[in-house]
PDB file of C-alpha atoms in Angstrom:
ATOM      1  CA  MET L   1     153.454 147.657 181.649  1.00 68.00           C
ATOM      2  CA  TRP L   2     150.030 149.361 182.573  1.00 72.00           C
ATOM      3  CA  LYS L   3     151.381 151.953 184.524  1.00 73.00           C
ATOM      4  CA  THR L   4     153.705 152.759 182.325  1.00 72.00           C
ATOM      5  CA  ILE L   5     151.287 152.632 179.279  1.00 74.00           C
ATOM      6  CA  LEU L   6     149.115 155.273 181.511  1.00 78.00           C
ATOM      7  CA  ARG L   7     151.674 157.328 182.037  1.00 76.00           C
ATOM      8  CA  ARG L   8     152.474 157.696 178.670  1.00 74.00           C
ATOM      9  CA  VAL L   9     148.640 157.952 177.527  1.00 78.00           C
ATOM     10  CA  LEU L  10     148.557 161.103 179.857  1.00 81.00           C
ATOM     11  CA  ALA L  11     151.985 162.679 178.691  1.00 78.00           C
ATOM     12  CA  MET L  12     149.995 162.788 175.362  1.00 79.00           C
ATOM     13  CA  ILE L  13     147.833 165.622 176.795  1.00 82.00           C
ATOM     14  CA  PRO L  14     150.550 168.338 176.710  1.00 84.00           C
ATOM     15  CA  GLN L  15     152.030 167.559 173.379  1.00 83.00           C
ATOM     16  CA  LEU L  16     148.415 167.139 172.057  1.00 83.00           C
ATOM     17  CA  PHE L  17     147.829 170.938 173.288  1.00 84.00           C
ATOM     18  CA  VAL L  18     150.942 172.205 172.284  1.00 87.00           C
ATOM     19  CA  LEU L  19     150.321 170.859 168.581  1.00 84.00           C
ATOM     20  CA  SER L  20     146.908 172.042 168.575  1.00 83.00           C
ATOM     21  CA  LEU L  21     147.959 175.467 169.430  1.00 85.00           C
ATOM     22  CA  LEU L  22     150.715 174.753 166.680  1.00 85.00           C
ATOM     23  CA  ILE L  23     147.695 174.369 164.041  1.00 82.00           C
ATOM     24  CA  PHE L  24     145.576 177.052 164.986  1.00 82.00           C
ATOM     25  CA  ILE L  25     148.553 179.587 164.705  1.00 82.00           C
ATOM     26  CA  LEU L  26     149.885 178.154 161.651  1.00 81.00           C
ATOM     27  CA  ALA L  27     146.068 178.115 159.998  1.00 77.00           C
ATOM     28  CA  LYS L  28     145.617 181.699 161.095  1.00 75.00           C
ATOM     29  CA  GLN L  29     148.511 182.816 159.333  1.00 76.00           C
ATOM     30  CA  MET L  30     147.232 181.017 156.231  1.00 73.00           C
ATOM     31  CA  PRO L  31     145.803 183.671 153.154  1.00 71.00           C
ATOM     32  CA  GLY L  32     142.105 183.660 152.999  1.00 68.00           C
ATOM     33  CA  ASP L  33     139.339 182.513 155.615  1.00 67.00           C
ATOM     34  CA  PRO L  34     137.234 179.566 156.717  1.00 65.00           C
ATOM     35  CA  PHE L  35     135.084 181.321 153.953  1.00 67.00           C
ATOM     36  CA  THR L  36     137.064 181.908 151.584  1.00 65.00           C
ATOM     37  CA  GLY L  37     135.978 178.658 149.397  1.00 61.00           C
ATOM     38  CA  LEU L  38     132.079 179.695 149.508  1.00 63.00           C
ATOM     39  CA  ILE L  39     133.132 183.105 146.984  1.00 64.00           C
ATOM     40  CA  THR L  40     131.893 182.515 143.633  1.00 67.00           C
ATOM     41  CA  PRO L  41     130.511 185.196 141.352  1.00 68.00           C
ATOM     42  CA  GLU L  42     127.046 185.303 142.654  1.00 70.00           C
ATOM     43  CA  SER L  43     128.347 185.211 146.353  1.00 70.00           C
ATOM     44  CA  ASP L  44     127.155 188.367 148.562  1.00 72.00           C
ATOM     45  CA  PRO L  45     129.677 190.175 150.503  1.00 73.00           C
ATOM     46  CA  ASN L  46     127.644 191.483 153.211  1.00 77.00           C
ATOM     47  CA  ARG L  47     126.381 187.686 153.848  1.00 74.00           C
ATOM     48  CA  LEU L  48     129.916 186.526 153.694  1.00 72.00           C
ATOM     49  CA  GLU L  49     130.705 189.619 156.557  1.00 76.00           C
ATOM     50  CA  GLU L  50     127.532 188.250 158.141  1.00 77.00           C
ATOM     51  CA  MET L  51     129.007 184.541 158.355  1.00 74.00           C
ATOM     52  CA  ARG L  52     132.423 185.820 159.826  1.00 74.00           C
ATOM     53  CA  VAL L  53     130.855 187.790 162.565  1.00 77.00           C
ATOM     54  CA  LEU L  54     128.827 185.264 163.643  1.00 75.00           C
ATOM     55  CA  ALA L  55     131.856 182.785 163.867  1.00 72.00           C
ATOM     56  CA  GLY L  56     133.556 184.960 165.403  1.00 74.00           C
ATOM     57  CA  PHE L  57     136.344 185.523 163.240  1.00 75.00           C
ATOM     58  CA  TYR L  58     137.114 188.325 164.296  1.00 77.00           C
ATOM     59  CA  ASP L  59     137.186 188.375 168.094  1.00 78.00           C
ATOM     60  CA  PRO L  60     141.253 188.017 169.541  1.00 82.00           C
ATOM     61  CA  TRP L  61     142.969 184.929 168.381  1.00 80.00           C
ATOM     62  CA  TYR L  62     143.221 183.283 172.540  1.00 83.00           C
ATOM     63  CA  VAL L  63     139.311 183.421 172.501  1.00 84.00           C
ATOM     64  CA  GLN L  64     139.003 181.877 168.855  1.00 82.00           C
ATOM     65  CA  TYR L  65     141.665 179.066 169.754  1.00 84.00           C
ATOM     66  CA  TYR L  66     139.937 178.725 173.192  1.00 84.00           C
ATOM     67  CA  ASN L  67     136.158 177.846 171.558  1.00 82.00           C
ATOM     68  CA  TRP L  68     137.828 175.996 168.624  1.00 81.00           C
ATOM     69  CA  ILE L  69     139.993 173.384 171.333  1.00 83.00           C
ATOM     70  CA  THR L  70     136.823 173.404 173.705  1.00 84.00           C
ATOM     71  CA  ASN L  71     134.650 172.762 170.833  1.00 83.00           C
ATOM     72  CA  ALA L  72     137.160 169.487 169.646  1.00 82.00           C
ATOM     73  CA  ILE L  73     137.980 167.874 172.886  1.00 82.00           C
ATOM     74  CA  GLN L  74     133.811 167.470 172.581  1.00 83.00           C
ATOM     75  CA  GLY L  75     134.357 166.035 168.951  1.00 80.00           C
ATOM     76  CA  ASP L  76     133.038 169.384 167.258  1.00 81.00           C
ATOM     77  CA  PHE L  77     135.386 170.356 164.610  1.00 80.00           C
ATOM     78  CA  GLY L  78     132.881 172.628 162.778  1.00 79.00           C
ATOM     79  CA  LYS L  79     131.805 172.515 159.525  1.00 78.00           C
ATOM     80  CA  SER L  80     133.069 171.801 156.289  1.00 80.00           C
ATOM     81  CA  TYR L  81     131.942 174.338 153.775  1.00 74.00           C
ATOM     82  CA  THR L  82     132.757 172.473 150.875  1.00 76.00           C
ATOM     83  CA  TYR L  83     130.676 169.352 151.867  1.00 79.00           C
ATOM     84  CA  SER L  84     128.247 171.191 154.239  1.00 77.00           C
ATOM     85  CA  MET L  85     128.501 168.613 156.909  1.00 82.00           C
ATOM     86  CA  PRO L  86     130.494 168.295 160.461  1.00 84.00           C
ATOM     87  CA  VAL L  87     133.436 167.695 160.178  1.00 84.00           C
ATOM     88  CA  ALA L  88     133.444 165.009 162.192  1.00 85.00           C
ATOM     89  CA  ASP L  89     130.981 162.902 160.314  1.00 85.00           C
ATOM     90  CA  LEU L  90     133.106 163.505 156.842  1.00 84.00           C
ATOM     91  CA  ILE L  91     136.412 162.670 158.899  1.00 84.00           C
ATOM     92  CA  GLY L  92     134.670 159.255 160.175  1.00 83.00           C
ATOM     93  CA  PHE L  93     133.378 158.806 156.765  1.00 81.00           C
ATOM     94  CA  ARG L  94     136.589 158.334 155.202  1.00 83.00           C
ATOM     95  CA  ALA L  95     138.244 157.186 157.933  1.00 83.00           C
ATOM     96  CA  MET L  96     136.727 154.326 157.691  1.00 84.00           C
ATOM     97  CA  ASN L  97     136.958 154.094 154.106  1.00 84.00           C
ATOM     98  CA  THR L  98     140.773 154.396 154.902  1.00 85.00           C
ATOM     99  CA  LEU L  99     140.953 151.792 157.703  1.00 83.00           C
ATOM    100  CA  TRP L 100     139.934 148.895 155.865  1.00 86.00           C
ATOM    101  CA  LEU L 101     142.436 149.987 153.027  1.00 86.00           C
ATOM    102  CA  SER L 102     145.003 150.330 155.605  1.00 84.00           C
ATOM    103  CA  LEU L 103     144.667 146.852 156.723  1.00 85.00           C
ATOM    104  CA  LEU L 104     144.396 145.584 153.703  1.00 88.00           C
ATOM    105  CA  SER L 105     147.879 146.839 152.839  1.00 87.00           C
ATOM    106  CA  VAL L 106     149.710 146.247 155.634  1.00 85.00           C
ATOM    107  CA  VAL L 107     148.373 142.045 155.386  1.00 88.00           C
ATOM    108  CA  LEU L 108     149.467 142.436 151.469  1.00 90.00           C
ATOM    109  CA  LEU L 109     152.797 144.394 152.554  1.00 87.00           C
ATOM    110  CA  TYR L 110     153.987 141.687 154.947  1.00 87.00           C
ATOM    111  CA  LEU L 111     152.726 139.055 152.976  1.00 90.00           C
ATOM    112  CA  ILE L 112     154.975 139.582 150.307  1.00 90.00           C
ATOM    113  CA  ALA L 113     157.678 141.224 151.918  1.00 88.00           C
ATOM    114  CA  ILE L 114     158.991 138.789 155.221  1.00 87.00           C
ATOM    115  CA  PRO L 115     159.208 135.329 152.919  1.00 88.00           C
ATOM    116  CA  LEU L 116     161.260 137.815 150.396  1.00 90.00           C
ATOM    117  CA  GLY L 117     163.679 139.136 153.743  1.00 87.00           C
ATOM    118  CA  VAL L 118     163.710 135.954 154.758  1.00 85.00           C
ATOM    119  CA  LEU L 119     164.817 134.079 151.356  1.00 87.00           C
ATOM    120  CA  ALA L 120     167.204 137.186 151.100  1.00 87.00           C
ATOM    121  CA  GLY L 121     168.880 136.536 154.359  1.00 84.00           C
ATOM    122  CA  ARG L 122     169.404 132.955 154.334  1.00 84.00           C
ATOM    123  CA  PHE L 123     170.514 132.167 150.838  1.00 85.00           C
ATOM    124  CA  GLN L 124     172.479 135.238 151.340  1.00 83.00           C
ATOM    125  CA  ASP L 125     174.565 136.143 147.788  1.00 83.00           C
ATOM    126  CA  THR L 126     172.962 133.558 146.116  1.00 87.00           C
ATOM    127  CA  PHE L 127     171.464 135.083 143.022  1.00 91.00           C
ATOM    128  CA  LEU L 128     167.623 134.564 144.189  1.00 90.00           C
ATOM    129  CA  ASP L 129     169.273 136.893 147.128  1.00 88.00           C
ATOM    130  CA  LYS L 130     170.495 139.434 144.263  1.00 90.00           C
ATOM    131  CA  THR L 131     167.348 139.491 142.569  1.00 91.00           C
ATOM    132  CA  ILE L 132     165.119 140.237 145.968  1.00 91.00           C
ATOM    133  CA  VAL L 133     167.253 143.421 146.179  1.00 89.00           C
ATOM    134  CA  LEU L 134     167.082 144.468 142.826  1.00 91.00           C
ATOM    135  CA  TYR L 135     163.894 144.384 143.678  1.00 90.00           C
ATOM    136  CA  SER L 136     164.054 146.327 146.865  1.00 89.00           C
ATOM    137  CA  PHE L 137     166.456 148.961 144.800  1.00 88.00           C
ATOM    138  CA  VAL L 138     163.718 149.149 142.184  1.00 89.00           C
ATOM    139  CA  THR L 139     161.070 149.370 144.410  1.00 87.00           C
ATOM    140  CA  TYR L 140     162.440 151.626 146.220  1.00 86.00           C
ATOM    141  CA  ALA L 141     163.795 154.194 143.742  1.00 87.00           C
ATOM    142  CA  ILE L 142     160.362 154.464 142.084  1.00 86.00           C
ATOM    143  CA  PRO L 143     157.686 157.680 142.845  1.00 86.00           C
ATOM    144  CA  THR L 144     154.871 156.227 144.181  1.00 83.00           C
ATOM    145  CA  PHE L 145     152.626 158.635 141.712  1.00 83.00           C
ATOM    146  CA  VAL L 146     154.459 156.654 138.778  1.00 88.00           C
ATOM    147  CA  LEU L 147     154.197 153.103 139.858  1.00 87.00           C
ATOM    148  CA  GLY L 148     150.256 154.475 140.859  1.00 86.00           C
ATOM    149  CA  LEU L 149     149.738 155.749 137.573  1.00 89.00           C
ATOM    150  CA  LEU L 150     151.603 153.308 135.582  1.00 90.00           C
ATOM    151  CA  ALA L 151     149.064 150.675 137.674  1.00 89.00           C
ATOM    152  CA  LEU L 152     145.923 152.613 137.131  1.00 88.00           C
ATOM    153  CA  PHE L 153     146.484 152.692 133.207  1.00 90.00           C
ATOM    154  CA  PHE L 154     147.848 148.964 132.559  1.00 90.00           C
ATOM    155  CA  PHE L 155     145.426 147.167 135.593  1.00 89.00           C
ATOM    156  CA  GLY L 156     142.842 149.777 134.974  1.00 86.00           C
ATOM    157  CA  TYR L 157     142.103 150.831 132.000  1.00 88.00           C
ATOM    158  CA  HIS L 158     143.851 148.912 129.735  1.00 89.00           C
ATOM    159  CA  LEU L 159     143.346 145.529 130.762  1.00 88.00           C
ATOM    160  CA  GLY L 160     140.452 146.455 132.562  1.00 86.00           C
ATOM    161  CA  TRP L 161     141.123 144.412 135.510  1.00 90.00           C
ATOM    162  CA  PHE L 162     140.065 146.763 138.463  1.00 87.00           C
ATOM    163  CA  PRO L 163     138.320 149.831 138.710  1.00 86.00           C
ATOM    164  CA  THR L 164     140.427 152.736 138.152  1.00 83.00           C
ATOM    165  CA  ALA L 165     137.693 155.029 140.618  1.00 83.00           C
ATOM    166  CA  GLY L 166     136.088 154.734 143.352  1.00 82.00           C
ATOM    167  CA  THR L 167     135.390 152.784 146.881  1.00 81.00           C
ATOM    168  CA  VAL L 168     132.484 150.513 146.120  1.00 82.00           C
ATOM    169  CA  ASP L 169     129.951 150.703 143.480  1.00 81.00           C
ATOM    170  CA  ILE L 170     126.201 152.222 143.593  1.00 80.00           C
ATOM    171  CA  LYS L 171     124.373 149.061 142.146  1.00 80.00           C
ATOM    172  CA  TYR L 172     125.263 147.200 145.709  1.00 79.00           C
ATOM    173  CA  GLU L 173     122.665 146.983 148.759  1.00 80.00           C
ATOM    174  CA  GLU L 174     125.033 147.623 151.988  1.00 78.00           C
ATOM    175  CA  GLY L 175     125.126 144.706 154.021  1.00 76.00           C
ATOM    176  CA  THR L 176     125.166 142.262 151.500  1.00 82.00           C
ATOM    177  CA  LEU L 177     127.723 139.764 150.448  1.00 84.00           C
ATOM    178  CA  GLY L 178     127.930 141.767 146.946  1.00 84.00           C
ATOM    179  CA  TYR L 179     128.830 144.936 148.762  1.00 85.00           C
ATOM    180  CA  VAL L 180     131.497 143.321 150.528  1.00 86.00           C
ATOM    181  CA  TRP L 181     133.531 142.074 147.867  1.00 88.00           C
ATOM    182  CA  ASN L 182     132.929 145.327 145.881  1.00 86.00           C
ATOM    183  CA  ARG L 183     134.646 147.346 148.432  1.00 87.00           C
ATOM    184  CA  ILE L 184     137.534 144.709 148.577  1.00 88.00           C
ATOM    185  CA  TYR L 185     137.240 144.628 144.874  1.00 89.00           C
ATOM    186  CA  HIS L 186     138.218 148.456 144.653  1.00 88.00           C
ATOM    187  CA  MET L 187     140.963 148.264 147.306  1.00 88.00           C
ATOM    188  CA  LEU L 188     143.169 145.705 145.960  1.00 90.00           C
ATOM    189  CA  LEU L 189     145.005 147.694 142.993  1.00 90.00           C
ATOM    190  CA  PRO L 190     145.814 150.630 145.434  1.00 90.00           C
ATOM    191  CA  ALA L 191     146.433 147.917 148.730  1.00 89.00           C
ATOM    192  CA  MET L 192     149.030 145.876 146.048  1.00 90.00           C
ATOM    193  CA  THR L 193     150.366 149.300 144.634  1.00 89.00           C
ATOM    194  CA  TYR L 194     151.213 150.817 148.093  1.00 85.00           C
ATOM    195  CA  ALA L 195     152.122 147.510 150.005  1.00 86.00           C
ATOM    196  CA  ILE L 196     154.775 147.283 146.826  1.00 88.00           C
ATOM    197  CA  LEU L 197     156.543 150.134 147.636  1.00 84.00           C
ATOM    198  CA  GLY L 198     156.399 149.577 151.409  1.00 82.00           C
ATOM    199  CA  THR L 199     158.460 146.390 150.903  1.00 85.00           C
ATOM    200  CA  THR L 200     161.789 147.510 150.715  1.00 86.00           C
ATOM    201  CA  ALA L 201     162.774 148.793 154.638  1.00 83.00           C
ATOM    202  CA  VAL L 202     160.881 145.380 155.488  1.00 84.00           C
ATOM    203  CA  ILE L 203     162.611 143.134 153.504  1.00 87.00           C
ATOM    204  CA  GLN L 204     166.265 145.007 153.990  1.00 86.00           C
ATOM    205  CA  TYR L 205     165.565 145.011 157.653  1.00 84.00           C
ATOM    206  CA  LEU L 206     165.039 141.082 157.898  1.00 84.00           C
ATOM    207  CA  ARG L 207     167.604 140.341 154.807  1.00 86.00           C
ATOM    208  CA  SER L 208     170.522 142.801 157.422  1.00 85.00           C
ATOM    209  CA  GLU L 209     168.959 140.566 160.722  1.00 82.00           C
ATOM    210  CA  ILE L 210     168.873 137.303 159.557  1.00 83.00           C
ATOM    211  CA  ILE L 211     172.313 137.664 158.481  1.00 84.00           C
ATOM    212  CA  ASP L 212     174.050 138.794 161.680  1.00 81.00           C
ATOM    213  CA  ALA L 213     171.901 136.058 163.742  1.00 79.00           C
ATOM    214  CA  LYS L 214     173.714 133.386 161.357  1.00 77.00           C
ATOM    215  CA  SER L 215     176.891 133.828 163.090  1.00 77.00           C
ATOM    216  CA  MET L 216     175.139 134.291 166.838  1.00 78.00           C
ATOM    217  CA  ASP L 217     176.478 131.795 169.778  1.00 79.00           C
ATOM    218  CA  TYR L 218     173.077 130.387 170.170  1.00 77.00           C
ATOM    219  CA  VAL L 219     172.192 129.523 166.351  1.00 77.00           C
ATOM    220  CA  ARG L 220     175.573 127.523 166.317  1.00 78.00           C
ATOM    221  CA  THR L 221     174.634 126.118 169.583  1.00 81.00           C
ATOM    222  CA  ALA L 222     171.209 124.813 168.376  1.00 77.00           C
ATOM    223  CA  ARG L 223     173.286 123.450 164.948  1.00 75.00           C
ATOM    224  CA  SER L 224     175.807 121.797 167.026  1.00 79.00           C
ATOM    225  CA  LYS L 225     173.236 119.624 168.647  1.00 78.00           C
ATOM    226  CA  GLY L 226     171.867 118.308 165.452  1.00 76.00           C
ATOM    227  CA  ILE L 227     168.573 120.291 165.154  1.00 77.00           C
ATOM    228  CA  PRO L 228     167.082 120.753 161.263  1.00 79.00           C
ATOM    229  CA  ILE L 229     168.074 123.738 159.618  1.00 76.00           C
ATOM    230  CA  LYS L 230     164.467 124.447 159.098  1.00 77.00           C
ATOM    231  CA  LYS L 231     163.791 124.100 163.105  1.00 78.00           C
ATOM    232  CA  VAL L 232     166.979 126.459 163.459  1.00 77.00           C
ATOM    233  CA  TYR L 233     165.305 129.176 160.983  1.00 76.00           C
ATOM    234  CA  SER L 234     161.894 129.072 162.042  1.00 74.00           C
ATOM    235  CA  ARG L 235     162.384 128.894 166.166  1.00 74.00           C
ATOM    236  CA  HIS L 236     165.794 130.869 166.766  1.00 73.00           C
ATOM    237  CA  ILE L 237     166.583 133.009 163.566  1.00 77.00           C
ATOM    238  CA  PHE L 238     163.296 134.213 162.513  1.00 75.00           C
ATOM    239  CA  ARG L 239     161.896 134.833 165.778  1.00 72.00           C
ATOM    240  CA  ASN L 240     164.621 137.027 166.773  1.00 72.00           C
ATOM    241  CA  SER L 241     164.654 138.830 163.451  1.00 73.00           C
ATOM    242  CA  LEU L 242     161.707 140.184 163.830  1.00 73.00           C
ATOM    243  CA  LEU L 243     162.596 142.880 166.588  1.00 71.00           C
ATOM    244  CA  PRO L 244     163.484 145.333 164.104  1.00 68.00           C
ATOM    245  CA  ILE L 245     160.168 145.283 161.955  1.00 71.00           C
ATOM    246  CA  ALA L 246     157.898 144.858 164.982  1.00 69.00           C
ATOM    247  CA  ALA L 247     159.331 148.357 166.147  1.00 68.00           C
ATOM    248  CA  PHE L 248     158.150 149.659 163.307  1.00 69.00           C
ATOM    249  CA  LEU L 249     154.348 148.018 163.109  1.00 70.00           C
ATOM    250  CA  GLY L 250     152.897 150.714 165.331  1.00 67.00           C
ATOM    251  CA  PHE L 251     154.129 153.645 162.936  1.00 66.00           C
ATOM    252  CA  THR L 252     153.041 151.804 159.807  1.00 70.00           C
ATOM    253  CA  ILE L 253     149.524 151.048 161.241  1.00 66.00           C
ATOM    254  CA  THR L 254     149.356 154.647 162.417  1.00 65.00           C
ATOM    255  CA  GLY L 255     150.900 156.141 158.823  1.00 64.00           C
ATOM    256  CA  LEU L 256     148.531 154.537 156.469  1.00 65.00           C
ATOM    257  CA  LEU L 257     145.337 155.324 158.771  1.00 62.00           C
ATOM    258  CA  GLY L 258     146.796 158.333 158.071  1.00 58.00           C
ATOM    259  CA  GLY L 259     146.001 157.527 154.379  1.00 54.00           C
ATOM    260  CA  SER L 260     147.865 157.637 151.737  1.00 71.00           C
ATOM    261  CA  ILE L 261     147.847 161.344 149.368  1.00 77.00           C
ATOM    262  CA  PHE L 262     149.189 159.822 146.618  1.00 80.00           C
ATOM    263  CA  ILE L 263     147.563 156.678 146.135  1.00 83.00           C
ATOM    264  CA  GLU L 264     143.769 157.617 147.449  1.00 84.00           C
ATOM    265  CA  THR L 265     144.335 160.747 145.239  1.00 84.00           C
ATOM    266  CA  ILE L 266     145.448 158.919 141.907  1.00 85.00           C
ATOM    267  CA  PHE L 267     142.703 155.791 142.646  1.00 85.00           C
ATOM    268  CA  GLY L 268     140.284 157.937 143.535  1.00 85.00           C
ATOM    269  CA  TYR L 269     139.560 156.212 147.000  1.00 85.00           C
ATOM    270  CA  GLN L 270     137.459 158.620 149.032  1.00 84.00           C
ATOM    271  CA  GLY L 271     139.928 158.238 151.978  1.00 83.00           C
ATOM    272  CA  MET L 272     141.611 161.068 154.387  1.00 83.00           C
ATOM    273  CA  GLY L 273     144.768 161.558 151.849  1.00 82.00           C
ATOM    274  CA  GLN L 274     142.281 162.081 149.491  1.00 82.00           C
ATOM    275  CA  LEU L 275     140.332 164.343 151.402  1.00 84.00           C
ATOM    276  CA  PHE L 276     143.244 166.037 152.944  1.00 84.00           C
ATOM    277  CA  MET L 277     143.638 167.436 148.934  1.00 83.00           C
ATOM    278  CA  GLN L 278     140.768 168.503 148.071  1.00 82.00           C
ATOM    279  CA  SER L 279     140.429 170.203 151.730  1.00 82.00           C
ATOM    280  CA  ILE L 280     143.523 172.430 150.788  1.00 80.00           C
ATOM    281  CA  SER L 281     142.547 173.057 147.034  1.00 78.00           C
ATOM    282  CA  SER L 282     139.107 173.862 148.511  1.00 76.00           C
ATOM    283  CA  ARG L 283     140.879 176.152 151.461  1.00 74.00           C
ATOM    284  CA  ASP L 284     138.317 173.903 154.117  1.00 78.00           C
ATOM    285  CA  TYR L 285     140.062 175.140 156.888  1.00 78.00           C
ATOM    286  CA  SER L 286     138.215 173.336 159.410  1.00 80.00           C
ATOM    287  CA  VAL L 287     139.329 170.103 157.801  1.00 84.00           C
ATOM    288  CA  ILE L 288     142.573 170.949 157.091  1.00 83.00           C
ATOM    289  CA  THR L 289     143.075 171.492 161.052  1.00 83.00           C
ATOM    290  CA  ALA L 290     141.407 168.802 162.532  1.00 85.00           C
ATOM    291  CA  LEU L 291     142.673 166.387 159.663  1.00 85.00           C
ATOM    292  CA  VAL L 292     146.274 167.424 160.971  1.00 84.00           C
ATOM    293  CA  LEU L 293     145.632 167.371 164.532  1.00 83.00           C
ATOM    294  CA  LEU L 294     144.374 163.704 163.537  1.00 83.00           C
ATOM    295  CA  PHE L 295     147.661 163.194 162.080  1.00 82.00           C
ATOM    296  CA  GLY L 296     149.610 164.211 164.987  1.00 82.00           C
ATOM    297  CA  PHE L 297     147.520 162.275 167.315  1.00 83.00           C
ATOM    298  CA  LEU L 298     148.557 159.196 165.376  1.00 80.00           C
ATOM    299  CA  THR L 299     151.669 159.800 165.188  1.00 80.00           C
ATOM    300  CA  LEU L 300     152.144 159.876 168.914  1.00 80.00           C
ATOM    301  CA  LEU L 301     149.935 156.446 168.952  1.00 80.00           C
ATOM    302  CA  GLY L 302     152.074 154.482 167.096  1.00 76.00           C
ATOM    303  CA  SER L 303     155.471 155.482 169.010  1.00 76.00           C
ATOM    304  CA  LEU L 304     153.358 154.220 171.906  1.00 77.00           C
ATOM    305  CA  LEU L 305     152.371 151.241 169.541  1.00 77.00           C
ATOM    306  CA  SER L 306     155.780 150.428 168.095  1.00 74.00           C
ATOM    307  CA  ASP L 307     156.765 150.369 172.453  1.00 74.00           C
ATOM    308  CA  ILE L 308     154.238 147.755 173.501  1.00 76.00           C
ATOM    309  CA  ILE L 309     154.262 145.540 170.161  1.00 73.00           C
ATOM    310  CA  MET L 310     158.549 145.548 170.997  1.00 71.00           C
ATOM    311  CA  SER L 311     157.898 144.852 174.607  1.00 71.00           C
ATOM    312  CA  ILE L 312     155.684 141.916 173.499  1.00 71.00           C
ATOM    313  CA  VAL L 313     158.102 139.786 171.075  1.00 67.00           C
ATOM    314  CA  ASP L 314     160.547 140.388 173.313  1.00 66.00           C
ATOM    315  CA  PRO L 315     159.832 140.744 177.008  1.00 63.00           C
ATOM    316  CA  ARG L 316     163.488 141.318 178.160  1.00 63.00           C
ATOM    317  CA  ILE L 317     162.424 144.916 176.847  1.00 59.00           C
ATOM    318  CA  ARG L 318     160.288 147.079 178.840  1.00 57.00           C
ATOM    319  CA  ILE L 319     159.121 150.593 178.181  1.00 53.00           C
ATOM    320  CA  ASP L 320     159.559 153.087 180.401  1.00 53.00           C
TER     321      ASP L 320
END
């Protein structure tokens, strides 16, 4: 399996090369230039022109691409003119915020979805099953920004149970227990909102798999041997029903690492999604191109992770 993983990793290189080329060409087609966000009524046109020349803005496109991709491979994605700091440092800071929010969201998502999916499948066509299915339809139909705004207004502003913006209060010193708890406190409401919206697919896949598994031969054989129904579900049906869930786990993790644009923007959470929106608004080209390239890499990584997880959960499956 390790050889296959290595082959898949090596196969990512030409894919990333093509992706980087497309990103660079599309970025060149966008209106303005990387210095557009610096233009103010007090800006000196001569100084801006001098900065364009120094940055190689008038070089042939292939020379610009070579310089950009060479620096990117070395971890240098340029400088953010909006934040006046290296793009790699800016993304690194935001990525850690998104990472913790993503982990909490994934944990909450599966803590909610797996029990509901199992109950819906086991007690098919009962009042409990219909209630869970109705919940799935409602959460699937609600747009992210609607539930986010409702949660922010009711639990944040009206009840005052959760912070309405930010990642941590400035009064806490980094490394202390209060600092850690305050970070978790700021993540709870956006993570819960994201988790509730993400449960639909897991519940429906798990419910369908359990309903199908109940009529399988190995389940009937287990029940004919007198194995208690709880053991049949926990040791036979549940494990086999997790395969479709495992198939999406890699995409779920890497998708969350990309950040939720709506959730982070609505809750004022300083993560990758909010940074992406702010970069587009301020035409911070260096940050936009770096983030799009990173999102593409995470998508490829998610595909590989899903295959690896599938092969671990079901040894009969081998990735090629």
